[in-house]
Structures are given as C-alpha cells and as structure tokens.
C-alpha cells in the first residue's frame, strides 16, 4: 500500500513540476499517467501475490500502535506543510514553498522508517532533505519550483521502484522456500 501512496505523490510532484515549468501537455500528461499506472499495477500485483502467502501471527497491539503513530506523523506533517505554505505565501516567498514542503516530507520519512521498521524510508528521507537543501542553495528562483518538484517526484518514484524490486525478490525467495 505504501508503494502506491508514494507513487501517487510522486506523480503529483511530477505534475506540479510540469505545470510550474509550463511543459504540461497531453503528451507529458499521458507519459506521467502511464508511469503511474505501471507503478500502481505492480503494487497491486505484489499485494495480491503477498496475500496468497501464509500469514504469521499478527500482534494486534503493535498494529494499533503503528496505526496511531502513522496518524500522528502524517497529521504533524500536514500541519507543518500548511503553516509553512501560509507563512511563505504571506511573505511573498511562494517560489520556496515546494523546497520547504520537500524538506518536511523528507523529515517525515524518519519516524515512518522507525515505525514501520523499514530502513529504505531513512534513505528516501535523507535524499529528500539533501535535495531540498541543494535546491534552496543552488537553483535559481525562476526555476526553483519546477526543479524541486521534478526531483522530488523522481526521488519518490525511485523509492517506489526500489521497494517493488526488493519486495518481488523477497516474495520469490519465500515462494521457492515454501
């Protein structure tokens, strides 16, 4: 499920980058839609195949803790994004909003990595934070929004692909060992 969510958000970042760079067209939109469709189909295929595997005993208390923690992390992220966007907008620093949001999104991956016990989230979070800081430091204001958005979308899609590849490999090993 996480791969699907990250893929959709990656597509939204790409869409924003295309719009900000004034390169959104039927062709670029179709390419973006095709990429997203491919990622979602792969995520659904993975989910279907994983559901066929025998389940280990789930800890209902751990599931509740994860659910509550996930809700808190995401609520905090959205509050931070909203406040940041409002403040930067009022200061007429709108061009910096995507980089600030990328920074916040990157930071939110760290508690999720611990919560889900998934080290890939630490890598994704680190790359997003470094990307946001680099964009703020080196990208001209005129192209800051589109550049930040394209890079953020690419990072999220690469993270999705890495997760899919690792998960399909793990699934194949479990199938062979079953």
Coordinates of N, CA, C and O in Angstrom, one line a residue:
X1 N 0.8 -1.2 0.0 CA 0.0 0.0 0.0 C 0.9 1.3 0.0 O 0.6 2.2 -0.7
X2 N 2.0 1.2 0.8 CA 2.8 2.4 0.8 C 3.4 2.7 -0.5 O 3.6 3.9 -0.8
X3 N 3.8 1.7 -1.3 CA 4.3 1.9 -2.6 C 3.3 2.7 -3.5 O 3.7 3.6 -4.2
X4 N 2.0 2.3 -3.4 CA 1.0 3.0 -4.2 C 0.9 4.5 -3.8 O 0.8 5.4 -4.6
X5 N 0.9 4.7 -2.5 CA 0.8 6.1 -2.0 C 2.0 6.9 -2.4 O 1.8 8.1 -2.9
X6 N 3.2 6.4 -2.2 CA 4.4 7.1 -2.6 C 4.4 7.3 -4.1 O 4.8 8.4 -4.6
X7 N 3.9 6.4 -4.9 CA 3.9 6.5 -6.4 C 2.9 7.7 -6.8 O 3.2 8.5 -7.6
X8 N 1.7 7.7 -6.1 CA 0.8 8.8 -6.4 C 1.3 10.1 -6.1 O 1.2 11.1 -6.8
X9 N 2.0 10.2 -4.9 CA 2.5 11.5 -4.5 C 3.7 11.9 -5.5 O 3.8 13.1 -5.8
X10 N 4.5 10.9 -5.9 CA 5.5 11.2 -6.9 C 4.9 11.8 -8.2 O 5.4 12.7 -8.7
X11 N 3.8 11.2 -8.6 CA 3.1 11.6 -9.8 C 2.6 13.1 -9.6 O 2.7 13.9 -10.5
X12 N 2.1 13.3 -8.4 CA 1.6 14.7 -8.2 C 2.7 15.7 -8.2 O 2.6 16.8 -8.7
X13 N 3.9 15.3 -7.7 CA 5.1 16.2 -7.8 C 5.5 16.4 -9.2 O 5.8 17.5 -9.6
X14 N 5.5 15.3 -10.0 CA 5.8 15.5 -11.4 C 4.8 16.4 -12.1 O 5.2 17.2 -12.9
X15 N 3.6 16.2 -11.8 CA 2.5 17.1 -12.4 C 2.7 18.5 -12.1 O 2.7 19.4 -12.9
X16 N 3.0 18.8 -10.8 CA 3.3 20.2 -10.4 C 4.6 20.7 -11.1 O 4.6 21.9 -11.5
X17 N 5.6 19.9 -11.3 CA 6.8 20.3 -12.0 C 6.5 20.6 -13.4 O 7.0 21.6 -14.0
X18 N 5.7 19.8 -14.1 CA 5.3 20.1 -15.5 C 4.5 21.4 -15.5 O 4.8 22.2 -16.4
X19 N 3.6 21.6 -14.6 CA 2.8 22.8 -14.6 C 3.7 24.1 -14.3 O 3.6 25.1 -15.0
X20 N 4.5 23.9 -13.3 CA 5.4 25.1 -13.0 C 6.4 25.4 -14.1 O 6.7 26.6 -14.3
X21 N 6.8 24.4 -14.8 CA 7.8 24.6 -15.9 C 7.1 24.9 -17.2 O 7.7 25.0 -18.2
X22 N 5.8 25.0 -17.1 CA 4.9 25.2 -18.3 C 5.2 24.2 -19.4 O 5.2 24.6 -20.6
X23 N 5.3 23.0 -19.1 CA 5.6 21.9 -20.0 C 4.5 20.8 -19.9 O 4.7 19.7 -20.5
X24 N 3.4 21.1 -19.3 CA 2.3 20.2 -19.2 C 1.5 20.2 -20.5 O 1.1 21.2 -20.9
X25 N 1.5 19.0 -21.1 CA 0.7 18.8 -22.3 C 0.1 17.5 -22.3 O 0.2 16.7 -21.4
X26 N -0.7 17.2 -23.3 CA -1.3 15.9 -23.4 C -0.3 14.8 -23.5 O -0.4 13.7 -22.8
X27 N 0.8 15.0 -24.1 CA 1.9 14.0 -24.2 C 2.5 13.8 -22.9 O 2.7 12.6 -22.5
X28 N 3.0 14.9 -22.2 CA 3.6 14.7 -20.9 C 2.7 14.2 -19.9 O 3.1 13.3 -19.1
X29 N 1.4 14.6 -20.0 CA 0.4 14.0 -19.1 C 0.2 12.5 -19.3 O 0.1 11.8 -18.3
X30 N 0.2 12.1 -20.5 CA 0.0 10.7 -20.9 C 1.2 9.9 -20.4 O 1.0 8.8 -19.8
X31 N 2.4 10.4 -20.6 CA 3.6 9.7 -20.1 C 3.6 9.6 -18.6 O 3.9 8.5 -18.0
X32 N 3.2 10.6 -17.9 CA 3.1 10.6 -16.5 C 2.0 9.6 -16.0 O 2.3 8.8 -15.1
X33 N 0.9 9.6 -16.7 CA -0.2 8.7 -16.3 C 0.2 7.2 -16.6 O -0.1 6.3 -15.8
X34 N 1.0 7.0 -17.7 CA 1.5 5.7 -17.9 C 2.5 5.2 -16.9 O 2.4 4.0 -16.5
X35 N 3.3 6.0 -16.5 CA 4.3 5.7 -15.4 C 3.6 5.4 -14.1 O 3.9 4.4 -13.4
X36 N 2.6 6.2 -13.8 CA 1.9 6.0 -12.5 C 1.1 4.7 -12.6 O 1.1 3.9 -11.7
X37 N 0.5 4.4 -13.8 CA -0.3 3.2 -13.9 C 0.6 2.0 -13.8 O 0.2 1.0 -13.1
X38 N 1.8 2.0 -14.4 CA 2.7 0.9 -14.3 C 3.1 0.6 -12.8 O 3.1 -0.5 -12.3
X39 N 3.4 1.7 -12.0 CA 3.7 1.5 -10.6 C 2.6 1.0 -9.8 O 2.7 0.1 -9.0
X40 N 1.4 1.5 -10.1 CA 0.2 1.0 -9.3 C -0.1 -0.4 -9.7 O -0.5 -1.2 -8.8
X41 N -0.1 -0.8 -10.9 CA -0.3 -2.2 -11.3 C 0.7 -3.1 -10.7 O 0.3 -4.2 -10.1
X42 N 2.0 -2.7 -10.6 CA 3.0 -3.6 -10.0 C 2.7 -3.7 -8.5 O 2.8 -4.7 -7.9
X43 N 2.3 -2.6 -7.8 CA 2.0 -2.6 -6.4 C 0.8 -3.5 -6.1 O 0.8 -4.2 -5.2
X44 N -0.2 -3.4 -7.0 CA -1.4 -4.3 -6.8 C -1.0 -5.8 -7.0 O -1.5 -6.6 -6.3
X45 N -0.2 -6.0 -8.0 CA 0.2 -7.4 -8.3 C 1.0 -7.9 -7.1 O 0.8 -9.1 -6.6
X46 N 1.9 -7.1 -6.5 CA 2.7 -7.5 -5.3 C 1.7 -7.8 -4.2 O 1.9 -8.8 -3.5
X47 N 0.8 -6.9 -4.0 CA -0.2 -7.1 -2.9 C -1.0 -8.4 -3.0 O -1.2 -9.1 -2.1
X48 N -1.4 -8.7 -4.2 CA -2.2 -9.9 -4.5 C -1.3 -11.1 -4.3 O -1.8 -12.1 -3.6
X49 N -0.1 -11.1 -4.7 CA 0.8 -12.3 -4.5 C 1.2 -12.5 -3.1 O 1.2 -13.6 -2.6
X50 N 1.4 -11.4 -2.4 CA 1.7 -11.4 -0.9 C 0.6 -12.0 -0.1 O 0.7 -12.7 0.8
X51 N -0.7 -11.6 -0.5 CA -1.8 -12.1 0.2 C -2.0 -13.6 0.1 O -2.6 -14.2 1.0
X52 N -1.4 -14.2 -0.9 CA -1.5 -15.7 -1.1 C -0.6 -16.4 -0.2 O -0.7 -17.6 0.0
X53 N 0.4 -15.7 0.4 CA 1.4 -16.4 1.3 C 0.7 -16.7 2.7 O -0.1 -15.9 3.1
X54 N 1.2 -17.7 3.4 CA 0.7 -17.9 4.7 C 1.1 -16.8 5.6 O 2.2 -16.2 5.5
X55 N 0.2 -16.4 6.5 CA 0.5 -15.3 7.4 C 1.0 -15.8 8.7 O 0.7 -16.8 9.2
X56 N 1.9 -14.9 9.3 CA 2.4 -15.2 10.6 C 1.4 -14.5 11.6 O 0.6 -13.7 11.2
X57 N 1.6 -14.9 12.9 CA 0.7 -14.3 13.9 C 0.9 -12.8 14.0 O 2.0 -12.4 14.2
X58 N -0.1 -12.1 13.8 CA 0.0 -10.6 13.9 C -0.3 -10.2 15.3 O -1.0 -10.8 16.1
X59 N 0.4 -9.2 15.7 CA 0.3 -8.6 17.1 C -0.7 -7.4 17.0 O -0.3 -6.4 16.4
X60 N -1.9 -7.6 17.5 CA -2.9 -6.5 17.3 C -2.5 -5.3 18.0 O -2.8 -4.2 17.6
X61 N -1.8 -5.4 19.2 CA -1.4 -4.1 19.9 C -0.3 -3.4 19.0 O -0.4 -2.2 18.9
X62 N 0.6 -4.1 18.4 CA 1.6 -3.5 17.5 C 0.9 -2.8 16.4 O 1.2 -1.7 16.0
X63 N -0.1 -3.4 15.8 CA -0.9 -2.9 14.7 C -1.6 -1.6 15.1 O -1.6 -0.6 14.4
X64 N -2.1 -1.5 16.3 CA -2.8 -0.3 16.8 C -1.7 0.8 17.0 O -2.0 1.9 16.7
X65 N -0.6 0.4 17.6 CA 0.5 1.4 17.8 C 1.0 2.0 16.5 O 1.2 3.2 16.3
X66 N 1.2 1.1 15.5 CA 1.6 1.6 14.2 C 0.5 2.5 13.6 O 0.9 3.6 13.0
X67 N -0.7 2.1 13.6 CA -1.8 3.0 13.1 C -1.8 4.4 13.8 O -2.0 5.4 13.1
X68 N -1.7 4.4 15.1 CA -1.8 5.7 15.8 C -0.5 6.5 15.5 O -0.6 7.7 15.2
X69 N 0.6 5.8 15.4 CA 1.9 6.6 15.1 C 1.8 7.1 13.7 O 2.2 8.3 13.5
X70 N 1.3 6.3 12.8 CA 1.2 6.8 11.4 C 0.3 8.0 11.3 O 0.6 9.0 10.6
X71 N -0.8 7.9 12.0 CA -1.7 9.1 12.0 C -1.1 10.3 12.6 O -1.3 11.4 12.0
X72 N -0.4 10.2 13.7 CA 0.3 11.3 14.3 C 1.4 11.9 13.4 O 1.4 13.2 13.2
X73 N 2.2 11.1 12.8 CA 3.3 11.6 11.9 C 2.7 12.3 10.7 O 3.1 13.4 10.4
X74 N 1.6 11.8 10.1 CA 1.0 12.4 9.0 C 0.3 13.7 9.3 O 0.3 14.7 8.6
X75 N -0.4 13.7 10.5 CA -1.1 14.9 10.9 C 0.0 16.0 11.1 O -0.2 17.2 10.7
X76 N 1.1 15.7 11.8 CA 2.1 16.7 12.1 C 2.7 17.2 10.7 O 2.9 18.4 10.6
X77 N 2.9 16.3 9.8 CA 3.5 16.7 8.5 C 2.5 17.6 7.8 O 3.0 18.7 7.3
X78 N 1.2 17.3 7.8 CA 0.3 18.2 7.1 C 0.1 19.6 7.8 O 0.0 20.6 7.1
X79 N 0.2 19.6 9.1 CA 0.1 20.9 9.8 C 1.4 21.7 9.4 O 1.3 22.9 9.1
X80 N 2.5 21.0 9.5 CA 3.8 21.7 9.1 C 3.7 22.3 7.7 O 4.2 23.4 7.4
X81 N 3.3 21.5 6.8 CA 3.2 21.9 5.4 C 2.2 23.1 5.2 O 2.5 24.1 4.6
X82 N 1.1 23.0 5.9 CA 0.1 24.1 5.8 C 0.6 25.4 6.4 O 0.5 26.4 5.7
X83 N 1.2 25.3 7.6 CA 1.7 26.5 8.2 C 2.8 27.1 7.4 O 2.9 28.3 7.1
X84 N 3.7 26.2 6.9 CA 4.9 26.7 6.1 C 4.4 27.4 4.8 O 4.9 28.5 4.4
X85 N 3.4 26.8 4.1 CA 2.9 27.4 2.9 C 2.2 28.7 3.1 O 2.4 29.6 2.4
X86 N 1.5 28.8 4.2 CA 0.8 30.1 4.5 C 1.8 31.1 4.9 O 1.7 32.3 4.3
X87 N 2.8 30.8 5.7 CA 3.8 31.8 6.1 C 4.6 32.3 4.9 O 4.8 33.5 4.6
X88 N 5.1 31.3 4.1 CA 5.9 31.7 2.9 C 5.1 32.5 1.9 O 5.5 33.4 1.3
X89 N 3.8 32.1 1.7 CA 2.9 32.8 0.9 C 2.7 34.2 1.3 O 2.7 35.2 0.5
X90 N 2.5 34.4 2.6 CA 2.3 35.8 3.1 C 3.5 36.7 3.0 O 3.4 37.9 2.9
X91 N 4.7 36.0 3.0 CA 5.9 36.7 2.9 C 6.3 36.9 1.4 O 7.4 37.4 1.1
X92 N 5.4 36.5 0.5 CA 5.7 36.6 -0.9 C 6.9 35.8 -1.3 O 7.7 36.2 -2.2
X93 N 7.1 34.6 -0.7 CA 8.2 33.7 -1.0 C 7.6 32.4 -1.5 O 8.2 31.3 -1.2
X94 N 6.6 32.5 -2.4 CA 5.9 31.3 -2.9 C 6.9 30.4 -3.6 O 6.7 29.2 -3.6
X95 N 7.9 30.9 -4.3 CA 8.8 30.1 -5.0 C 9.5 29.0 -4.1 O 10.0 28.0 -4.6
X96 N 9.6 29.3 -2.8 CA 10.3 28.5 -1.9 C 9.4 27.4 -1.3 O 9.9 26.5 -0.6
X97 N 8.1 27.5 -1.5 CA 7.2 26.5 -0.9 C 7.5 25.1 -1.3 O 7.6 24.2 -0.4
X98 N 7.7 24.7 -2.6 CA 8.0 23.3 -2.9 C 9.2 22.8 -2.2 O 9.2 21.6 -1.7
X99 N 10.3 23.6 -2.1 CA 11.5 23.1 -1.4 C 11.2 22.9 0.0 O 11.7 21.9 0.6
X100 N 10.5 23.8 0.6 CA 10.2 23.6 2.1 C 9.3 22.4 2.3 O 9.5 21.7 3.3
X101 N 8.3 22.2 1.4 CA 7.5 21.0 1.5 C 8.3 19.7 1.3 O 8.1 18.7 2.1
X102 N 9.2 19.7 0.4 CA 10.1 18.6 0.2 C 10.9 18.3 1.4 O 11.0 17.1 1.8
X103 N 11.4 19.3 2.1 CA 12.1 19.2 3.3 C 11.3 18.5 4.4 O 11.7 17.6 5.1
X104 N 10.0 19.0 4.5 CA 9.1 18.5 5.5 C 8.8 17.0 5.2 O 8.8 16.1 6.1
X105 N 8.5 16.7 4.0 CA 8.2 15.4 3.6 C 9.4 14.4 3.8 O 9.2 13.3 4.3
X106 N 10.6 14.9 3.5 CA 11.8 14.1 3.8 C 11.9 13.8 5.3 O 12.2 12.7 5.7
X107 N 11.7 14.8 6.1 CA 11.8 14.6 7.5 C 10.8 13.6 8.1 O 11.0 12.9 9.0
X108 N 9.6 13.6 7.5 CA 8.5 12.7 7.9 C 8.8 11.3 7.7 O 8.3 10.4 8.3
X109 N 9.8 11.0 6.7 CA 10.1 9.6 6.5 C 10.9 9.0 7.6 O 10.9 7.8 7.8
X110 N 11.6 9.8 8.4 CA 12.4 9.2 9.5 C 11.6 8.5 10.6 O 11.9 7.4 10.9
X111 N 10.6 9.2 11.1 CA 9.8 8.4 12.1 C 9.0 7.3 11.5 O 8.8 6.3 12.1
X112 N 8.7 7.4 10.2 CA 8.0 6.3 9.5 C 8.9 5.1 9.3 O 8.5 4.0 9.4
X113 N 10.2 5.4 9.1 CA 11.2 4.3 9.0 C 11.2 3.5 10.3 O 11.3 2.3 10.3
X114 N 11.2 4.2 11.4 CA 11.3 3.5 12.7 C 10.0 2.8 13.0 O 10.0 1.7 13.4
X115 N 8.9 3.5 12.7 CA 7.5 2.9 12.9 C 7.3 1.7 12.2 O 6.8 0.7 12.7
X116 N 7.6 1.7 10.9 CA 7.4 0.5 10.0 C 8.6 -0.5 10.0 O 8.5 -1.5 9.3
X117 N 9.6 -0.1 10.7 CA 10.9 -0.9 10.7 C 11.3 -1.2 9.2 O 11.6 -2.3 8.8
X118 N 11.4 -0.1 8.5 CA 11.7 -0.2 7.1 C 12.9 0.8 6.8 O 12.6 2.0 6.6
X119 N 14.1 0.3 6.7 CA 15.3 1.2 6.5 C 15.2 2.0 5.2 O 15.9 3.1 5.2
X120 N 14.6 1.6 4.2 CA 14.5 2.3 3.0 C 13.9 3.7 3.2 O 14.3 4.7 2.5
X121 N 13.0 3.9 4.2 CA 12.5 5.2 4.5 C 13.5 6.2 4.9 O 13.5 7.4 4.7
X122 N 14.6 5.7 5.7 CA 15.7 6.6 6.1 C 16.4 7.1 4.9 O 16.8 8.3 4.8
X123 N 16.6 6.2 3.9 CA 17.4 6.6 2.7 C 16.5 7.6 1.9 O 17.0 8.7 1.5
X124 N 15.2 7.3 1.7 CA 14.4 8.3 1.0 C 14.3 9.6 1.7 O 14.4 10.7 1.1
X125 N 14.1 9.6 3.0 CA 14.1 10.8 3.8 C 15.4 11.6 3.6 O 15.3 12.9 3.4
X126 N 16.5 11.0 3.7 CA 17.8 11.6 3.6 C 18.0 12.3 2.2 O 18.4 13.5 2.1
X127 N 17.6 11.5 1.2 CA 17.8 12.1 -0.2 C 16.8 13.2 -0.4 O 17.2 14.3 -1.0
X128 N 15.6 13.2 0.1 CA 14.7 14.3 0.0 C 15.2 15.5 0.7 O 15.1 16.7 0.2
X129 N 15.7 15.4 1.9 CA 16.2 16.5 2.7 C 17.4 17.1 2.0 O 17.5 18.4 1.8
X130 N 18.3 16.3 1.5 CA 19.5 16.8 0.8 C 19.1 17.5 -0.5 O 19.6 18.6 -0.8
X131 N 18.1 16.9 -1.2 CA 17.6 17.6 -2.4 C 17.0 18.9 -2.1 O 17.2 19.9 -2.8
X132 N 16.2 19.0 -1.1 CA 15.5 20.3 -0.7 C 16.6 21.4 -0.4 O 16.5 22.5 -0.9
X133 N 17.6 21.0 0.4 CA 18.6 22.0 0.8 C 19.4 22.4 -0.5 O 19.7 23.6 -0.6
X134 N 19.8 21.4 -1.3 CA 20.5 21.7 -2.5 C 19.7 22.6 -3.4 O 20.3 23.6 -4.0
X135 N 18.4 22.4 -3.6 CA 17.6 23.2 -4.4 C 17.6 24.7 -3.9 O 17.8 25.6 -4.6
X136 N 17.4 24.8 -2.6 CA 17.4 26.1 -2.0 C 18.7 26.8 -2.1 O 18.8 28.0 -2.3
X137 N 19.8 26.1 -2.1 CA 21.2 26.7 -2.2 C 21.6 27.0 -3.6 O 22.3 28.0 -3.8
X138 N 21.2 26.1 -4.5 CA 21.8 26.2 -5.9 C 20.9 26.5 -7.0 O 21.4 26.8 -8.1
X139 N 19.6 26.4 -6.9 CA 18.7 26.5 -8.0 C 18.2 27.9 -8.1 O 17.7 28.5 -7.1
X140 N 18.3 28.6 -9.2 CA 17.8 29.9 -9.3 C 16.3 30.0 -9.0 O 15.5 29.1 -9.3
X141 N 15.8 31.1 -8.4 CA 14.5 31.3 -8.0 C 13.5 31.0 -9.2 O 12.4 30.5 -9.0
X142 N 13.9 31.4 -10.4 CA 13.0 31.3 -11.5 C 12.6 29.9 -11.9 O 11.5 29.6 -12.4
X143 N 13.5 28.9 -11.5 CA 13.2 27.5 -11.9 C 13.1 26.7 -10.6 O 13.1 25.4 -10.7
X144 N 13.1 27.3 -9.4 CA 13.1 26.6 -8.2 C 11.9 25.6 -8.0 O 12.1 24.5 -7.7
X145 N 10.7 26.1 -8.4 CA 9.5 25.3 -8.2 C 9.5 24.1 -9.1 O 9.3 22.9 -8.6
X146 N 9.8 24.2 -10.4 CA 9.8 23.1 -11.3 C 10.9 22.1 -11.0 O 10.7 20.9 -11.0
X147 N 12.1 22.7 -10.8 CA 13.3 21.8 -10.5 C 13.0 21.0 -9.2 O 13.3 19.8 -9.2
X148 N 12.6 21.6 -8.2 CA 12.3 20.9 -6.9 C 11.3 19.9 -7.1 O 11.4 18.7 -6.6
X149 N 10.2 20.2 -7.8 CA 9.1 19.3 -8.0 C 9.5 18.0 -8.8 O 9.2 16.9 -8.4
X150 N 10.3 18.3 -9.9 CA 10.7 17.1 -10.7 C 11.6 16.2 -9.9 O 11.5 15.0 -9.9
X151 N 12.6 16.8 -9.2 CA 13.5 16.0 -8.4 C 12.8 15.2 -7.3 O 13.0 14.0 -7.0
X152 N 11.8 15.9 -6.6 CA 11.0 15.2 -5.6 C 10.2 14.0 -6.1 O 10.2 13.0 -5.6
X153 N 9.6 14.3 -7.3 CA 8.8 13.2 -7.9 C 9.7 12.0 -8.3 O 9.4 10.9 -8.1
X154 N 10.9 12.4 -8.8 CA 11.8 11.3 -9.2 C 12.3 10.5 -8.0 O 12.4 9.3 -8.0
X155 N 12.6 11.2 -6.9 CA 13.1 10.5 -5.7 C 12.0 9.6 -5.2 O 12.2 8.4 -4.8
X156 N 10.7 10.0 -5.2 CA 9.6 9.2 -4.7 C 9.4 8.0 -5.6 O 9.2 6.9 -5.1
X157 N 9.5 8.2 -6.9 CA 9.3 7.1 -7.8 C 10.4 6.1 -7.7 O 10.2 4.9 -7.8
X158 N 11.7 6.6 -7.6 CA 12.8 5.6 -7.4 C 12.6 4.9 -6.2 O 12.9 3.6 -6.1
X159 N 12.2 5.5 -5.1 CA 11.9 4.8 -3.8 C 10.9 3.7 -4.0 O 11.0 2.6 -3.5
X160 N 9.8 4.0 -4.8 CA 8.8 3.1 -5.1 C 9.3 1.9 -5.8 O 9.0 0.7 -5.5
X161 N 10.2 2.1 -6.8 CA 10.7 1.1 -7.7 C 11.7 0.2 -6.8 O 11.6 -1.0 -6.9
X162 N 12.5 0.8 -6.0 CA 13.4 0.0 -5.1 C 12.6 -0.9 -4.2 O 12.9 -2.1 -4.0
X163 N 11.5 -0.3 -3.6 CA 10.6 -1.1 -2.7 C 10.0 -2.3 -3.5 O 9.9 -3.4 -3.0
X164 N 9.5 -2.0 -4.7 CA 8.9 -3.1 -5.5 C 9.9 -4.1 -5.9 O 9.6 -5.3 -5.7
X165 N 11.1 -3.8 -6.3 CA 12.1 -4.8 -6.7 C 12.5 -5.6 -5.5 O 12.5 -6.9 -5.5
X166 N 12.7 -5.0 -4.3 CA 13.1 -5.7 -3.1 C 11.9 -6.7 -2.7 O 12.2 -7.8 -2.3
X167 N 10.7 -6.2 -2.8 CA 9.6 -7.0 -2.4 C 9.3 -8.1 -3.3 O 9.0 -9.2 -2.8
X168 N 9.4 -7.9 -4.6 CA 9.2 -9.0 -5.5 C 10.3 -10.1 -5.3 O 10.1 -11.3 -5.4
X169 N 11.6 -9.7 -5.0 CA 12.7 -10.6 -4.8 C 12.4 -11.4 -3.5 O 12.6 -12.6 -3.5
X170 N 11.9 -10.7 -2.5 CA 11.6 -11.4 -1.2 C 10.5 -12.4 -1.4 O 10.5 -13.5 -0.9
X171 N 9.5 -12.0 -2.2 CA 8.3 -12.9 -2.5 C 8.8 -14.1 -3.2 O 8.4 -15.2 -2.9
X172 N 9.7 -13.9 -4.2 CA 10.2 -15.0 -5.0 C 11.0 -16.0 -4.1 O 10.9 -17.2 -4.2
X173 N 11.8 -15.5 -3.1 CA 12.6 -16.3 -2.2 C 11.6 -17.1 -1.3 O 11.8 -18.3 -1.0
X174 N 10.6 -16.4 -0.8 CA 9.6 -17.1 0.0 C 8.8 -18.2 -0.7 O 8.5 -19.3 -0.2
X175 N 8.5 -17.9 -2.0 CA 7.8 -18.9 -2.8 C 8.7 -20.2 -3.0 O 8.2 -21.3 -3.0
X176 N 10.0 -19.9 -3.3 CA 10.9 -21.0 -3.5 C 11.1 -21.8 -2.3 O 11.2 -23.1 -2.3
X177 N 11.1 -21.2 -1.1 CA 11.3 -21.9 0.2 C 10.1 -22.5 0.7 O 10.1 -23.3 1.7
X178 N 8.9 -22.2 0.2 CA 7.7 -22.7 0.7 C 7.4 -24.1 0.3 O 7.9 -24.7 -0.6

